[in-house]
Short mmCIF file of C-alpha atoms and ligand atoms in Angstrom, two decimals:
data_model
loop_
_atom_site.label_atom_id
_atom_site.label_comp_id
_atom_site.label_asym_id
_atom_site.label_seq_id
_atom_site.Cartn_x
_atom_site.Cartn_y
_atom_site.Cartn_z
CA MET A 1 111.95 138.17 92.54
CA MET A 2 109.12 140.37 93.44
CA ALA A 3 106.34 141.14 90.28
CA GLU A 4 105.13 144.77 90.26
CA ARG A 5 101.89 143.53 90.12
CA LEU A 6 100.04 139.83 90.54
CA ALA A 7 99.13 138.11 87.35
CA ILE A 8 95.41 137.62 88.74
CA ASP A 9 95.98 141.74 88.59
CA GLY A 10 96.90 141.94 84.93
CA GLY A 11 100.55 141.63 85.92
CA GLU A 12 103.18 139.01 83.98
CA PRO A 13 103.12 135.62 85.18
CA ILE A 14 106.91 134.56 87.33
CA ARG A 15 106.31 131.20 86.07
CA THR A 16 106.82 131.59 81.81
CA HIS A 17 106.82 127.89 81.27
CA PRO A 18 105.05 125.56 82.36
CA PHE A 19 105.92 123.27 85.29
CA PRO A 20 107.46 119.27 83.98
CA SER A 21 104.78 116.81 84.19
CA ARG A 22 104.07 114.83 87.40
CA GLY A 23 106.32 111.53 87.19
CA PRO A 24 109.85 110.92 87.35
CA GLY A 25 112.01 111.45 83.46
CA PHE A 26 111.29 107.88 81.50
CA GLY A 27 114.69 107.52 79.78
CA ASP A 28 116.49 104.56 78.22
CA ALA A 29 116.98 102.68 81.47
CA GLU A 30 112.88 102.06 81.88
CA ILE A 31 112.77 101.45 77.42
CA GLU A 32 115.56 98.59 78.37
CA GLN A 33 113.88 96.74 80.69
CA VAL A 34 110.63 96.99 79.43
CA THR A 35 112.10 95.81 75.62
CA GLU A 36 114.02 93.10 77.54
CA VAL A 37 110.34 91.38 78.96
CA ILE A 38 108.70 91.72 75.11
CA ARG A 39 112.00 90.16 73.63
CA SER A 40 111.72 87.26 76.33
CA GLY A 41 108.42 86.46 75.48
CA HIS A 42 107.54 86.38 79.10
CA LEU A 43 105.07 89.10 80.38
CA SER A 44 103.32 87.44 83.67
CA ARG A 45 105.35 87.44 87.27
CA VAL A 46 105.02 83.74 87.59
CA GLY A 47 108.60 82.93 86.31
CA GLY A 48 109.18 86.18 85.59
CA PRO A 49 112.39 87.82 86.57
CA LYS A 50 112.14 91.34 86.60
CA THR A 51 108.94 91.18 89.58
CA ALA A 52 111.76 88.95 91.49
CA ALA A 53 113.82 91.74 91.26
CA VAL A 54 111.61 94.96 92.48
CA GLU A 55 110.43 92.94 94.98
CA GLU A 56 114.40 92.21 96.21
CA LYS A 57 115.77 95.92 95.94
CA PHE A 58 112.50 97.31 97.03
CA ALA A 59 113.31 95.24 100.77
CA ARG A 60 116.85 95.75 100.79
CA LEU A 61 116.14 99.29 99.71
CA LEU A 62 113.65 99.62 103.75
CA GLY A 63 115.67 97.21 105.10
CA VAL A 64 112.83 94.78 105.35
CA LYS A 65 112.71 90.63 104.66
CA HIS A 66 110.03 91.05 102.13
CA ALA A 67 108.02 92.77 99.37
CA LEU A 68 105.33 91.80 97.44
CA ALA A 69 105.14 93.39 94.34
CA VAL A 70 101.06 93.88 93.70
CA THR A 71 98.33 96.24 90.74
CA SER A 72 97.77 99.23 92.30
CA GLY A 73 98.19 100.47 95.93
CA THR A 74 94.70 100.34 96.47
CA ALA A 75 95.27 96.19 96.19
CA ALA A 76 98.22 96.26 98.73
CA ILE A 77 96.45 97.64 101.05
CA HIS A 78 93.59 95.24 100.49
CA THR A 79 95.93 92.44 100.56
CA ALA A 80 97.04 93.63 103.28
CA ILE A 81 93.70 93.85 105.08
CA GLY A 82 93.27 89.79 103.62
CA THR A 83 96.51 89.44 105.25
CA ILE A 84 95.45 89.92 109.35
CA ASN A 85 91.47 88.69 108.25
CA PRO A 86 89.29 90.73 109.65
CA ASN A 87 85.80 88.87 110.64
CA PRO A 88 82.44 90.56 109.31
CA GLY A 89 82.17 93.02 111.72
CA ASP A 90 85.37 94.21 112.86
CA GLU A 91 86.47 97.96 112.78
CA ILE A 92 89.57 98.85 111.59
CA ILE A 93 90.13 102.37 113.04
CA THR A 94 92.08 105.19 109.85
CA THR A 95 91.94 108.67 108.59
CA PRO A 96 89.18 110.69 106.09
CA VAL A 97 91.94 112.61 104.79
CA THR A 98 93.14 109.86 102.50
CA ASP A 99 92.89 108.41 98.80
CA MET A 100 90.48 106.10 99.06
CA GLY A 101 92.14 103.34 98.37
CA THR A 102 93.01 103.40 101.54
CA ILE A 103 89.23 102.41 102.67
CA ILE A 104 88.14 100.34 99.94
CA GLY A 105 90.08 97.13 101.54
CA ILE A 106 88.28 97.84 105.05
CA ILE A 107 85.16 97.28 103.01
CA TYR A 108 85.67 95.04 100.24
CA GLN A 109 86.99 92.36 103.17
CA ASN A 110 83.72 93.08 105.26
CA ALA A 111 85.13 95.23 108.16
CA ILE A 112 83.85 98.36 109.23
CA PRO A 113 85.87 101.67 108.59
CA ILE A 114 85.89 103.84 111.69
CA PHE A 115 87.22 107.35 111.09
CA ALA A 116 89.62 109.48 113.70
CA ASP A 117 90.20 113.22 113.31
CA VAL A 118 93.54 114.57 111.86
CA VAL A 119 95.77 116.41 114.38
CA PRO A 120 94.50 120.12 114.98
CA GLY A 121 96.56 122.12 112.58
CA GLY A 122 98.08 119.02 111.14
CA TYR A 123 97.77 116.66 108.47
CA GLN A 124 98.36 112.71 110.06
CA LEU A 125 95.91 111.04 112.57
CA ASP A 126 95.46 111.94 116.13
CA PRO A 127 96.91 109.16 118.40
CA GLU A 128 94.32 110.09 120.86
CA SER A 129 91.45 110.38 118.32
CA VAL A 130 92.68 107.10 117.78
CA ARG A 131 92.87 105.97 121.10
CA ARG A 132 89.39 106.67 121.68
CA LYS A 133 88.14 105.11 119.01
CA ILE A 134 89.63 101.31 119.96
CA THR A 135 86.95 98.59 121.11
CA PRO A 136 86.69 95.30 121.26
CA ARG A 137 86.08 94.96 117.92
CA THR A 138 89.42 97.06 116.61
CA LYS A 139 91.77 94.55 114.49
CA ALA A 140 94.11 97.31 112.89
CA ILE A 141 95.04 100.81 112.16
CA ILE A 142 95.68 101.90 109.09
CA VAL A 143 98.28 104.58 109.65
CA VAL A 144 98.34 107.34 106.62
CA HIS A 145 101.88 109.33 105.64
CA LEU A 146 99.88 112.08 103.93
CA TRP A 147 101.35 114.56 101.89
CA GLY A 148 105.44 112.54 102.50
CA MET A 149 105.39 113.51 106.29
CA ALA A 150 105.27 110.70 108.97
CA ALA A 151 102.39 110.16 111.48
CA ASP A 152 103.30 109.53 115.29
CA MET A 153 104.42 105.94 114.81
CA ASP A 154 105.46 105.33 118.19
CA ALA A 155 102.03 106.33 119.58
CA PHE A 156 99.95 103.80 117.07
CA LEU A 157 103.34 100.86 117.86
CA GLU A 158 102.62 101.27 121.43
CA MET A 159 98.32 101.33 120.83
CA GLY A 160 99.10 97.95 118.51
CA ARG A 161 101.21 96.22 121.42
CA GLU A 162 98.75 97.50 124.02
CA HIS A 163 95.62 96.31 122.72
CA GLY A 164 96.48 93.55 120.53
CA ILE A 165 96.06 95.18 117.54
CA ALA A 166 97.42 95.02 113.65
CA ILE A 167 99.37 98.85 112.17
CA ILE A 168 99.13 98.79 108.75
CA GLU A 169 101.13 101.83 107.62
CA ASP A 170 99.69 103.73 104.01
CA CYS A 171 102.98 105.20 102.53
CA ALA A 172 100.96 105.57 98.67
CA GLN A 173 102.70 108.76 99.03
CA ALA A 174 105.45 108.23 101.84
CA TYR A 175 108.74 106.57 99.60
CA LEU A 176 112.00 107.39 102.42
CA THR A 177 109.50 109.09 104.32
CA SER A 178 111.87 109.34 107.62
CA TYR A 179 110.34 108.64 110.98
CA ARG A 180 113.02 109.27 114.70
CA GLY A 181 115.63 107.61 112.04
CA ARG A 182 113.22 104.28 111.37
CA LEU A 183 111.61 104.31 107.72
CA ALA A 184 107.56 104.50 106.78
CA GLY A 185 106.63 101.00 105.98
CA THR A 186 109.14 99.11 108.19
CA MET A 187 108.01 100.26 111.85
CA GLY A 188 104.60 98.58 111.24
CA ASP A 189 102.96 94.79 110.73
CA LEU A 190 102.74 96.01 107.01
CA GLY A 191 104.23 98.89 104.90
CA CYS A 192 101.34 99.71 101.60
CA PHE A 193 103.36 101.81 98.67
CA SER A 194 101.68 103.08 95.52
CA MET A 195 103.60 103.12 92.46
CA GLN A 196 100.79 105.13 90.61
CA GLN A 197 101.52 107.79 87.76
CA SER A 198 102.12 110.55 90.34
CA LYS A 199 103.91 108.88 92.96
CA HIS A 200 108.16 108.99 93.62
CA LEU A 201 108.59 105.32 92.10
CA THR A 202 105.89 105.14 89.30
CA CYS A 203 105.10 102.23 86.71
CA GLY A 204 102.23 103.71 85.51
CA ASP A 205 99.72 101.83 88.25
CA GLY A 206 101.47 99.14 90.68
CA GLY A 207 101.83 98.73 94.36
CA LEU A 208 104.08 97.55 96.56
CA LEU A 209 103.60 95.26 100.42
CA VAL A 210 106.53 95.57 103.03
CA THR A 211 106.77 93.02 105.95
CA ASN A 212 109.56 91.64 108.51
CA ARG A 213 107.23 89.01 109.55
CA ASP A 214 107.10 85.32 107.37
CA ASP A 215 103.72 84.41 108.59
CA LEU A 216 102.14 87.79 107.10
CA ALA A 217 104.21 87.42 103.92
CA THR A 218 103.30 83.89 102.80
CA ARG A 219 99.74 84.83 103.56
CA ALA A 220 99.73 88.16 101.94
CA ARG A 221 101.24 86.32 98.73
CA LEU A 222 98.58 84.18 98.25
CA PHE A 223 95.85 86.43 98.99
CA ALA A 224 97.11 88.36 96.33
CA ASP A 225 97.07 85.10 93.91
CA LYS A 226 93.64 84.10 94.45
CA GLY A 227 94.51 82.10 97.13
CA TRP A 228 96.48 79.55 95.45
CA ASP A 229 99.08 77.64 96.84
CA ARG A 230 101.46 76.85 94.17
CA SER A 231 104.06 75.23 96.53
CA SER A 232 101.85 72.07 96.44
CA GLY A 233 102.89 72.05 92.73
CA GLY A 234 98.49 71.44 92.15
CA ARG A 235 95.74 73.96 92.31
CA GLY A 236 94.91 73.84 96.06
CA HIS A 237 93.43 77.79 96.34
CA ILE A 238 93.41 77.72 100.24
CA PHE A 239 91.19 80.72 101.02
CA LEU A 240 89.61 83.74 98.88
CA GLY A 241 91.82 86.00 97.56
CA LEU A 242 91.66 88.36 94.55
CA ASN A 243 94.31 88.10 91.17
CA TYR A 244 96.41 91.35 92.08
CA ARG A 245 99.42 90.76 90.00
CA ILE A 246 101.31 92.97 88.53
CA SER A 247 103.03 91.80 84.85
CA GLU A 248 106.44 92.21 84.10
CA LEU A 249 105.80 94.87 81.82
CA GLN A 250 105.11 97.37 85.08
CA SER A 251 108.00 95.69 87.02
CA ALA A 252 110.57 96.53 83.90
CA VAL A 253 109.62 100.00 84.70
CA ALA A 254 110.26 99.92 88.31
CA LEU A 255 113.05 98.34 88.27
CA ALA A 256 114.61 101.22 86.44
CA GLN A 257 112.87 103.74 88.79
CA LEU A 258 114.17 101.85 91.77
CA ASP A 259 117.31 103.26 90.62
CA LYS A 260 116.42 106.80 90.78
CA VAL A 261 114.09 107.15 93.59
CA GLU A 262 116.56 108.02 95.90
CA GLY A 263 117.97 110.90 93.80
CA PHE A 264 113.94 111.71 93.12
CA VAL A 265 113.47 112.07 97.18
CA SER A 266 116.86 113.99 98.25
CA ARG A 267 116.00 116.39 95.22
CA ARG A 268 111.99 116.95 96.64
CA ARG A 269 113.93 117.63 100.16
CA ALA A 270 116.19 120.37 99.27
CA LEU A 271 113.81 122.27 96.48
CA GLY A 272 110.66 121.99 99.34
CA ASP A 273 112.94 122.39 102.58
CA ARG A 274 114.26 126.09 100.73
CA LEU A 275 110.54 126.52 99.79
CA THR A 276 109.22 126.50 103.41
CA ALA A 277 112.19 128.28 104.75
CA ALA A 278 111.43 130.91 101.98
CA ILE A 279 107.55 131.61 102.62
CA SER A 280 108.08 130.19 107.04
CA GLY A 281 106.68 133.74 108.78
CA ILE A 282 104.43 134.84 106.54
CA PRO A 283 101.10 135.42 108.69
CA GLY A 284 97.99 133.31 107.79
CA LEU A 285 99.80 131.15 105.80
CA HIS A 286 101.32 127.76 107.47
CA PRO A 287 103.99 125.76 104.79
CA PRO A 288 104.29 122.03 105.75
CA ALA A 289 106.81 121.14 108.29
CA ASP A 290 110.74 120.88 107.04
CA SER A 291 111.94 117.53 105.94
CA ALA A 292 114.70 117.24 109.52
CA SER A 293 111.54 117.92 111.41
CA SER A 294 108.96 115.73 109.82
CA GLY A 295 110.92 113.36 107.57
CA ASN A 296 108.96 115.06 104.52
CA THR A 297 109.57 113.70 101.37
CA TYR A 298 107.55 116.13 99.66
CA TRP A 299 104.99 114.12 97.87
CA PHE A 300 102.54 117.56 97.47
CA TYR A 301 103.00 120.87 98.87
CA PRO A 302 100.18 120.99 101.82
CA VAL A 303 99.29 125.12 102.79
CA ARG A 304 97.54 126.17 105.29
CA ILE A 305 95.71 129.30 105.12
CA VAL A 306 94.08 131.15 108.24
CA GLU A 307 91.86 133.37 106.13
CA LYS A 308 91.87 136.19 108.75
CA GLU A 309 95.21 136.52 109.46
CA PHE A 310 96.45 136.69 105.46
CA GLY A 311 93.74 138.73 104.25
CA MET A 312 93.21 136.31 101.58
CA SER A 313 90.95 133.41 100.68
CA ARG A 314 91.82 129.96 100.16
CA ASP A 315 89.88 129.96 96.69
CA ARG A 316 91.90 133.72 95.66
CA PHE A 317 94.21 132.41 96.97
CA VAL A 318 94.84 129.45 94.64
CA GLU A 319 93.45 131.43 91.53
CA ALA A 320 96.81 133.94 92.04
CA LEU A 321 99.25 130.71 91.92
CA THR A 322 97.86 129.20 89.33
CA ALA A 323 97.65 132.95 87.84
CA GLU A 324 101.19 133.50 88.15
CA GLY A 325 102.18 129.80 86.58
CA VAL A 326 102.06 127.41 89.59
CA PRO A 327 99.87 124.32 89.38
CA ALA A 328 97.59 124.95 92.96
CA TRP A 329 93.78 123.85 94.25
CA ALA A 330 92.32 123.46 97.36
CA SER A 331 91.00 120.65 99.13
CA TRP A 332 88.47 118.83 99.71
CA ARG A 333 86.17 119.20 96.96
CA ARG A 334 82.47 118.45 97.20
CA SER A 335 81.74 115.57 94.74
CA SER A 336 79.12 116.32 92.43
CA GLY A 337 77.05 112.96 92.47
CA CYS A 338 77.82 109.51 90.96
CA PRO A 339 76.83 109.29 87.15
CA ALA A 340 76.90 105.34 86.76
CA THR A 341 74.27 104.90 89.91
CA GLY A 342 70.80 102.99 89.13
CA SER A 343 69.80 99.91 88.20
CA TRP A 344 72.04 97.58 85.49
CA ARG A 345 68.61 97.06 84.33
CA ARG A 346 67.18 98.37 80.99
C1 PLP B 1 97.57 107.84 101.06
C2 PLP B 1 96.80 106.88 99.84
N1 PLP B 1 96.31 105.26 99.97
C3 PLP B 1 96.16 104.76 98.70
C4 PLP B 1 96.46 104.60 97.51
C5 PLP B 1 96.01 104.21 96.40
O1 PLP B 1 97.26 103.72 95.62
P1 PLP B 1 96.75 103.89 93.83
O2 PLP B 1 96.39 104.67 93.46
O3 PLP B 1 97.98 102.99 93.48
O4 PLP B 1 95.44 102.84 93.69
C6 PLP B 1 96.88 106.43 96.95
C7 PLP B 1 97.05 106.62 95.71
O5 PLP B 1 96.99 108.18 95.64
C8 PLP B 1 97.04 107.66 98.50
O6 PLP B 1 97.78 108.79 98.19
#
């Protein structure tokens, strides 16, 4: 349907009712799961059945040996870094085009984030740029599958093998994203997911870490539980870890969501592909690759604009979409500064 006049020029908006709020529909299944937990009187993951069930179900969904549920995607990535255990000053290469949660764990483990470029005209880490950043201090590469599209994993896996570097996949935005027949998160040494409100699988806040390696799984579990070796039956804290234990309440919601995530993903794929097909070929407007060519699960729908060819500025395009009732914004906004800096002393 074509409007006579754009909404930004005073015409009728195309979209007359609001988009559904973000987050996949919670319903009776989530309510029943949470109610069960509260009635049981047991809210801690330690000895609780829901978190164990989430871990088992997620591992099965991805076809991996181990899954660990934690409190956030940031916690999952921090746990992955604690698991590979860098020495102070070791370097971890990643992308600057990501959420801060990718970087936080690197710094907290006293390693140094090294930023490589993304592919020209694209969104994912550029293997050639990463290769140029490798030094004898490189301990790991964190590959982010941005917006739901897969990065070029074969190139990173080869670098990992060649240089003895750990490959961590940040799949916070990439549930069931595929790459040459394999699922994001299952190819590297460790895969990390976020269950924050906006993600394909959510419990408000939460995270998941997966691996096929028994040794990494053991260390990750310890790191996220204060280094507490519960198998000894005592209170032996065998190295410095954090308390990233998710609660049974969050896991109850995640458990119900796990039954829905494949459905959400296939719906998003169908809608995203339809939009990509519809707007392909407009000069200066570059839609994301479709699900067949990029494994895209369309977490967000990024479009790149070459303003000269498109005939409109990026900011004006965002204003025009917003006026039509379509939520849109321009990346990346500059931070206005931190109000919380300064001394704790009064
Ligand atoms: C790529 C990426 N990495 C890490 C994170 C951190 O996840 P969380 O917000 O659950 O801590 C996010 C969250 O949006 C993300 O998009």
